[in-house]
Amino acid sequence: MIYLSEDIYGFDLPSALTLVSEQRRQQALRFRHELGRRLCVLAYRLLQQGLSREYGIDVPPIFGYGPHGKPYILDHPEIHFSLSHCREAALCVLSDRPVGADVESIRSYSPSLLRHTMCRSEIGQIESSAEPERTFIRLWTMKEACLKLSGRGIVDTLPDVLAAATCNFATTEAERYIYTVASEGGTSYVCQTVRPTSSLVC
């Protein structure tokens, strides 16, 4: 299941910080700016909501981390998840198998970034697109989601990531952002857009 929220400023941040784990609270407070803190908390609260609804788990999850930094839930490694956020939205995906997700704001890109991250055919797609910024971000979210699925994180071989990918992709485009979910096998996802209530983020 996909949990998504654009309600970044619709909750009281100090109150929400009391509802997350101490681990997540410290992580959120390391962000210098309020926006980063809010997004960090909101993505985690979406995870909490999903765990409560789908698994009946109401204890704030504590994360462990794999060799390349991929998080997992210490007491429930059988539950797979992926968190992401951008300036416009926070995203959480829950699954019974490995999953990766990425959400990115629609924005411009530099020629050097294009050359560093895209292969020749992808550059062709972007440069011939009627909306090159959207095409770039769509491909970027696919690469990022694929790498988060595998747990590898950002690598030096970004241009070749999609050519070597064996996962399934589900991409959704909104007006200001795009998100992609990468999964193994034939998993399908239902997007549930969540507007946080007082019970979610206070």
PDB file of C-alpha atoms in Angstrom:
ATOM      1  CA  MET A   1       0.000   0.000   0.000  1.00  0.00           C
ATOM      2  CA  ILE A   2       1.139   3.533  -0.779  1.00  0.00           C
ATOM      3  CA  TYR A   3       0.613   6.345   1.713  1.00  0.00           C
ATOM      4  CA  LEU A   4       1.128   9.855   0.376  1.00  0.00           C
ATOM      5  CA  SER A   5       0.608  13.281   1.923  1.00  0.00           C
ATOM      6  CA  GLU A   6       1.085  16.845   0.710  1.00  0.00           C
ATOM      7  CA  ASP A   7      -0.011  18.305   4.075  1.00  0.00           C
ATOM      8  CA  ILE A   8       3.458  19.387   5.170  1.00  0.00           C
ATOM      9  CA  TYR A   9       2.464  22.458   7.160  1.00  0.00           C
ATOM     10  CA  GLY A  10      -0.922  21.272   8.405  1.00  0.00           C
ATOM     11  CA  PHE A  11       0.274  19.879  11.731  1.00  0.00           C
ATOM     12  CA  ASP A  12       1.973  21.018  14.913  1.00  0.00           C
ATOM     13  CA  LEU A  13       5.591  19.914  14.635  1.00  0.00           C
ATOM     14  CA  PRO A  14       6.491  19.938  18.367  1.00  0.00           C
ATOM     15  CA  SER A  15       3.482  17.727  19.136  1.00  0.00           C
ATOM     16  CA  ALA A  16       4.266  15.370  16.258  1.00  0.00           C
ATOM     17  CA  LEU A  17       7.851  14.985  17.494  1.00  0.00           C
ATOM     18  CA  THR A  18       6.491  13.459  20.706  1.00  0.00           C
ATOM     19  CA  LEU A  19       4.723  10.709  18.717  1.00  0.00           C
ATOM     20  CA  VAL A  20       7.730   9.351  16.836  1.00  0.00           C
ATOM     21  CA  SER A  21      10.569   7.208  18.154  1.00  0.00           C
ATOM     22  CA  GLU A  22      13.492   8.920  19.838  1.00  0.00           C
ATOM     23  CA  GLN A  23      15.637   7.622  16.980  1.00  0.00           C
ATOM     24  CA  ARG A  24      13.469   9.398  14.401  1.00  0.00           C
ATOM     25  CA  ARG A  25      13.128  12.527  16.523  1.00  0.00           C
ATOM     26  CA  GLN A  26      16.903  12.905  16.656  1.00  0.00           C
ATOM     27  CA  GLN A  27      17.118  12.320  12.918  1.00  0.00           C
ATOM     28  CA  ALA A  28      14.481  14.981  12.255  1.00  0.00           C
ATOM     29  CA  LEU A  29      16.184  17.512  14.508  1.00  0.00           C
ATOM     30  CA  ARG A  30      19.426  17.135  12.564  1.00  0.00           C
ATOM     31  CA  PHE A  31      17.782  18.957   9.653  1.00  0.00           C
ATOM     32  CA  ARG A  32      18.736  22.625   9.776  1.00  0.00           C
ATOM     33  CA  HIS A  33      15.476  23.900   8.302  1.00  0.00           C
ATOM     34  CA  GLU A  34      11.882  23.408   9.384  1.00  0.00           C
ATOM     35  CA  LEU A  35      10.837  21.948   6.032  1.00  0.00           C
ATOM     36  CA  GLY A  36      13.301  19.079   6.364  1.00  0.00           C
ATOM     37  CA  ARG A  37      12.164  18.370   9.905  1.00  0.00           C
ATOM     38  CA  ARG A  38       8.521  18.354   8.886  1.00  0.00           C
ATOM     39  CA  LEU A  39       9.089  16.019   5.942  1.00  0.00           C
ATOM     40  CA  CYS A  40      11.172  13.627   8.038  1.00  0.00           C
ATOM     41  CA  VAL A  41       8.431  13.434  10.674  1.00  0.00           C
ATOM     42  CA  LEU A  42       5.581  13.228   8.164  1.00  0.00           C
ATOM     43  CA  ALA A  43       7.090  10.305   6.241  1.00  0.00           C
ATOM     44  CA  TYR A  44       7.618   8.406   9.506  1.00  0.00           C
ATOM     45  CA  ARG A  45       4.074   9.140  10.678  1.00  0.00           C
ATOM     46  CA  LEU A  46       2.751   7.757   7.402  1.00  0.00           C
ATOM     47  CA  LEU A  47       4.720   4.593   8.148  1.00  0.00           C
ATOM     48  CA  GLN A  48       3.203   4.488  11.628  1.00  0.00           C
ATOM     49  CA  GLN A  49      -0.276   4.864  10.177  1.00  0.00           C
ATOM     50  CA  GLY A  50       0.332   2.087   7.669  1.00  0.00           C
ATOM     51  CA  LEU A  51       1.734  -0.260  10.307  1.00  0.00           C
ATOM     52  CA  SER A  52      -1.287   0.373  12.512  1.00  0.00           C
ATOM     53  CA  ARG A  53      -3.857  -0.083   9.752  1.00  0.00           C
ATOM     54  CA  GLU A  54      -2.308  -3.049   7.981  1.00  0.00           C
ATOM     55  CA  TYR A  55      -0.521  -4.925  10.764  1.00  0.00           C
ATOM     56  CA  GLY A  56      -2.047  -3.681  14.024  1.00  0.00           C
ATOM     57  CA  ILE A  57       1.367  -2.390  15.143  1.00  0.00           C
ATOM     58  CA  ASP A  58       1.051   0.743  17.256  1.00  0.00           C
ATOM     59  CA  VAL A  59       4.536   0.901  18.798  1.00  0.00           C
ATOM     60  CA  PRO A  60       6.793   3.453  17.034  1.00  0.00           C
ATOM     61  CA  PRO A  61       9.163   1.376  14.877  1.00  0.00           C
ATOM     62  CA  ILE A  62      12.894   1.376  15.513  1.00  0.00           C
ATOM     63  CA  PHE A  63      15.096   1.041  12.461  1.00  0.00           C
ATOM     64  CA  GLY A  64      18.124  -1.107  11.824  1.00  0.00           C
ATOM     65  CA  TYR A  65      20.251  -0.494   8.743  1.00  0.00           C
ATOM     66  CA  GLY A  66      21.727  -2.818   6.147  1.00  0.00           C
ATOM     67  CA  PRO A  67      25.315  -2.681   4.829  1.00  0.00           C
ATOM     68  CA  HIS A  68      24.505   0.200   2.465  1.00  0.00           C
ATOM     69  CA  GLY A  69      22.107   2.018   4.776  1.00  0.00           C
ATOM     70  CA  LYS A  70      18.766   0.495   3.764  1.00  0.00           C
ATOM     71  CA  PRO A  71      16.472   0.683   6.815  1.00  0.00           C
ATOM     72  CA  TYR A  72      14.396  -2.165   8.203  1.00  0.00           C
ATOM     73  CA  ILE A  73      12.149  -2.515  11.252  1.00  0.00           C
ATOM     74  CA  LEU A  74      14.107  -4.231  14.006  1.00  0.00           C
ATOM     75  CA  ASP A  75      11.211  -6.184  15.497  1.00  0.00           C
ATOM     76  CA  HIS A  76       9.510  -6.884  12.145  1.00  0.00           C
ATOM     77  CA  PRO A  77      12.091  -7.531   9.408  1.00  0.00           C
ATOM     78  CA  GLU A  78       9.389  -9.371   7.461  1.00  0.00           C
ATOM     79  CA  ILE A  79       7.610  -6.055   6.807  1.00  0.00           C
ATOM     80  CA  HIS A  80       9.236  -4.150   3.971  1.00  0.00           C
ATOM     81  CA  PHE A  81       8.911  -0.402   3.506  1.00  0.00           C
ATOM     82  CA  SER A  82      10.394   2.568   1.748  1.00  0.00           C
ATOM     83  CA  LEU A  83      10.188   6.243   2.715  1.00  0.00           C
ATOM     84  CA  SER A  84      10.837   9.288   0.573  1.00  0.00           C
ATOM     85  CA  HIS A  85      10.022  12.980   0.525  1.00  0.00           C
ATOM     86  CA  CYS A  86      10.497  16.084  -1.565  1.00  0.00           C
ATOM     87  CA  ARG A  87       9.483  19.725  -1.084  1.00  0.00           C
ATOM     88  CA  GLU A  88       5.866  18.963  -1.994  1.00  0.00           C
ATOM     89  CA  ALA A  89       5.059  15.582  -0.465  1.00  0.00           C
ATOM     90  CA  ALA A  90       6.011  12.708   1.818  1.00  0.00           C
ATOM     91  CA  LEU A  91       5.665   9.085   0.746  1.00  0.00           C
ATOM     92  CA  CYS A  92       5.616   5.679   2.448  1.00  0.00           C
ATOM     93  CA  VAL A  93       5.216   2.287   0.775  1.00  0.00           C
ATOM     94  CA  LEU A  94       4.553  -0.898   2.760  1.00  0.00           C
ATOM     95  CA  SER A  95       4.889  -4.395   1.305  1.00  0.00           C
ATOM     96  CA  ASP A  96       5.401  -8.059   2.164  1.00  0.00           C
ATOM     97  CA  ARG A  97       8.422  -8.143  -0.150  1.00  0.00           C
ATOM     98  CA  PRO A  98      11.355  -5.796  -0.849  1.00  0.00           C
ATOM     99  CA  VAL A  99      10.310  -2.424  -2.220  1.00  0.00           C
ATOM    100  CA  GLY A 100      11.882   0.896  -3.102  1.00  0.00           C
ATOM    101  CA  ALA A 101      10.210   4.269  -3.617  1.00  0.00           C
ATOM    102  CA  ASP A 102      11.233   7.776  -4.555  1.00  0.00           C
ATOM    103  CA  VAL A 103       9.354  11.060  -4.897  1.00  0.00           C
ATOM    104  CA  GLU A 104      10.926  14.114  -6.514  1.00  0.00           C
ATOM    105  CA  SER A 105       9.802  17.667  -7.244  1.00  0.00           C
ATOM    106  CA  ILE A 106       9.565  18.746 -10.872  1.00  0.00           C
ATOM    107  CA  ARG A 107      12.582  20.985 -11.388  1.00  0.00           C
ATOM    108  CA  SER A 108      15.174  21.985 -13.925  1.00  0.00           C
ATOM    109  CA  TYR A 109      18.440  20.130 -14.350  1.00  0.00           C
ATOM    110  CA  SER A 110      21.928  21.077 -15.490  1.00  0.00           C
ATOM    111  CA  PRO A 111      23.654  19.572 -18.547  1.00  0.00           C
ATOM    112  CA  SER A 112      26.376  18.146 -16.286  1.00  0.00           C
ATOM    113  CA  LEU A 113      23.793  16.390 -14.088  1.00  0.00           C
ATOM    114  CA  LEU A 114      22.135  14.970 -17.193  1.00  0.00           C
ATOM    115  CA  ARG A 115      25.435  13.529 -18.455  1.00  0.00           C
ATOM    116  CA  HIS A 116      26.331  12.128 -15.029  1.00  0.00           C
ATOM    117  CA  THR A 117      23.022  10.351 -14.385  1.00  0.00           C
ATOM    118  CA  MET A 118      21.533   9.310 -17.737  1.00  0.00           C
ATOM    119  CA  CYS A 119      22.663   6.949 -20.482  1.00  0.00           C
ATOM    120  CA  ARG A 120      22.666   7.970 -24.145  1.00  0.00           C
ATOM    121  CA  SER A 121      19.174   6.670 -24.918  1.00  0.00           C
ATOM    122  CA  GLU A 122      17.739   8.347 -21.810  1.00  0.00           C
ATOM    123  CA  ILE A 123      19.369  11.638 -22.764  1.00  0.00           C
ATOM    124  CA  GLY A 124      17.709  11.258 -26.155  1.00  0.00           C
ATOM    125  CA  GLN A 125      14.320  10.699 -24.511  1.00  0.00           C
ATOM    126  CA  ILE A 126      14.742  13.779 -22.354  1.00  0.00           C
ATOM    127  CA  GLU A 127      16.030  16.092 -25.082  1.00  0.00           C
ATOM    128  CA  SER A 128      13.251  15.080 -27.500  1.00  0.00           C
ATOM    129  CA  SER A 129      10.499  15.347 -24.861  1.00  0.00           C
ATOM    130  CA  ALA A 130       7.890  18.100 -24.939  1.00  0.00           C
ATOM    131  CA  GLU A 131       8.428  18.332 -21.157  1.00  0.00           C
ATOM    132  CA  PRO A 132      12.104  17.494 -20.599  1.00  0.00           C
ATOM    133  CA  GLU A 133      12.056  18.343 -16.872  1.00  0.00           C
ATOM    134  CA  ARG A 134       9.241  15.857 -16.283  1.00  0.00           C
ATOM    135  CA  THR A 135      10.948  13.172 -18.324  1.00  0.00           C
ATOM    136  CA  PHE A 136      14.197  13.684 -16.438  1.00  0.00           C
ATOM    137  CA  ILE A 137      12.477  13.456 -13.037  1.00  0.00           C
ATOM    138  CA  ARG A 138      10.472  10.394 -14.097  1.00  0.00           C
ATOM    139  CA  LEU A 139      13.650   8.548 -15.061  1.00  0.00           C
ATOM    140  CA  TRP A 140      15.437   9.796 -11.939  1.00  0.00           C
ATOM    141  CA  THR A 141      12.697   8.451  -9.631  1.00  0.00           C
ATOM    142  CA  MET A 142      12.851   5.101 -11.414  1.00  0.00           C
ATOM    143  CA  LYS A 143      16.616   4.885 -10.864  1.00  0.00           C
ATOM    144  CA  GLU A 144      16.380   5.964  -7.237  1.00  0.00           C
ATOM    145  CA  ALA A 145      13.514   3.567  -6.478  1.00  0.00           C
ATOM    146  CA  CYS A 146      15.425   0.701  -8.094  1.00  0.00           C
ATOM    147  CA  LEU A 147      18.528   1.427  -6.025  1.00  0.00           C
ATOM    148  CA  LYS A 148      16.487   1.723  -2.821  1.00  0.00           C
ATOM    149  CA  LEU A 149      14.849  -1.621  -3.616  1.00  0.00           C
ATOM    150  CA  SER A 150      18.253  -3.282  -3.861  1.00  0.00           C
ATOM    151  CA  GLY A 151      19.619  -1.363  -0.887  1.00  0.00           C
ATOM    152  CA  ARG A 152      22.563  -0.059  -2.876  1.00  0.00           C
ATOM    153  CA  GLY A 153      21.816   3.644  -2.611  1.00  0.00           C
ATOM    154  CA  ILE A 154      23.269   6.163  -5.065  1.00  0.00           C
ATOM    155  CA  VAL A 155      26.087   4.582  -7.095  1.00  0.00           C
ATOM    156  CA  ASP A 156      28.624   5.752  -9.661  1.00  0.00           C
ATOM    157  CA  THR A 157      26.919   3.717 -12.386  1.00  0.00           C
ATOM    158  CA  LEU A 158      23.670   5.711 -12.420  1.00  0.00           C
ATOM    159  CA  PRO A 159      23.476   5.887 -16.223  1.00  0.00           C
ATOM    160  CA  ASP A 160      23.267   2.087 -16.437  1.00  0.00           C
ATOM    161  CA  VAL A 161      20.830   1.414 -13.577  1.00  0.00           C
ATOM    162  CA  LEU A 162      17.656   1.002 -15.620  1.00  0.00           C
ATOM    163  CA  ALA A 163      19.316  -1.037 -18.358  1.00  0.00           C
ATOM    164  CA  ALA A 164      20.306  -3.612 -15.747  1.00  0.00           C
ATOM    165  CA  ALA A 165      17.058  -3.446 -13.743  1.00  0.00           C
ATOM    166  CA  THR A 166      14.879  -6.548 -13.363  1.00  0.00           C
ATOM    167  CA  CYS A 167      12.244  -4.982 -11.099  1.00  0.00           C
ATOM    168  CA  ASN A 168       8.755  -3.708 -11.870  1.00  0.00           C
ATOM    169  CA  PHE A 169       8.025   0.032 -11.861  1.00  0.00           C
ATOM    170  CA  ALA A 170       4.849   1.949 -11.084  1.00  0.00           C
ATOM    171  CA  THR A 171       5.180   5.694 -11.716  1.00  0.00           C
ATOM    172  CA  THR A 172       2.630   8.376 -10.867  1.00  0.00           C
ATOM    173  CA  GLU A 173       2.861  11.976 -12.069  1.00  0.00           C
ATOM    174  CA  ALA A 174       1.266  14.830 -10.145  1.00  0.00           C
ATOM    175  CA  GLU A 175       1.343  18.492 -11.089  1.00  0.00           C
ATOM    176  CA  ARG A 176       4.418  19.375  -9.003  1.00  0.00           C
ATOM    177  CA  TYR A 177       6.092  16.020  -8.370  1.00  0.00           C
ATOM    178  CA  ILE A 178       6.542  12.458  -9.603  1.00  0.00           C
ATOM    179  CA  TYR A 179       6.937   9.257  -7.618  1.00  0.00           C
ATOM    180  CA  THR A 180       7.939   5.733  -8.569  1.00  0.00           C
ATOM    181  CA  VAL A 181       7.638   2.441  -6.705  1.00  0.00           C
ATOM    182  CA  ALA A 182      10.012  -0.379  -7.658  1.00  0.00           C
ATOM    183  CA  SER A 183       9.117  -3.930  -6.636  1.00  0.00           C
ATOM    184  CA  GLU A 184      10.047  -7.541  -7.184  1.00  0.00           C
ATOM    185  CA  GLY A 185       7.689  -9.990  -8.825  1.00  0.00           C
ATOM    186  CA  GLY A 186       4.145  -9.060  -9.755  1.00  0.00           C
ATOM    187  CA  THR A 187       3.249  -6.867  -6.804  1.00  0.00           C
ATOM    188  CA  SER A 188       0.682  -4.186  -7.579  1.00  0.00           C
ATOM    189  CA  TYR A 189       0.118  -1.074  -5.500  1.00  0.00           C
ATOM    190  CA  VAL A 190      -2.902   1.004  -4.641  1.00  0.00           C
ATOM    191  CA  CYS A 191      -2.264   4.695  -4.008  1.00  0.00           C
ATOM    192  CA  GLN A 192      -4.015   5.972  -0.913  1.00  0.00           C
ATOM    193  CA  THR A 193      -3.680   9.738  -0.672  1.00  0.00           C
ATOM    194  CA  VAL A 194      -3.713  10.619   3.013  1.00  0.00           C
ATOM    195  CA  ARG A 195      -4.523  14.019   4.435  1.00  0.00           C
ATOM    196  CA  PRO A 196      -3.140  13.746   7.979  1.00  0.00           C
ATOM    197  CA  THR A 197      -5.636  14.176  10.763  1.00  0.00           C
ATOM    198  CA  SER A 198      -4.984  15.108  14.369  1.00  0.00           C
ATOM    199  CA  SER A 199      -4.588  11.423  15.152  1.00  0.00           C
ATOM    200  CA  LEU A 200      -1.834  11.095  12.574  1.00  0.00           C
ATOM    201  CA  VAL A 201       0.441  14.038  13.263  1.00  0.00           C
ATOM    202  CA  CYS A 202      -1.243  16.188  15.906  1.00  0.00           C
TER     203      CYS A 202
END
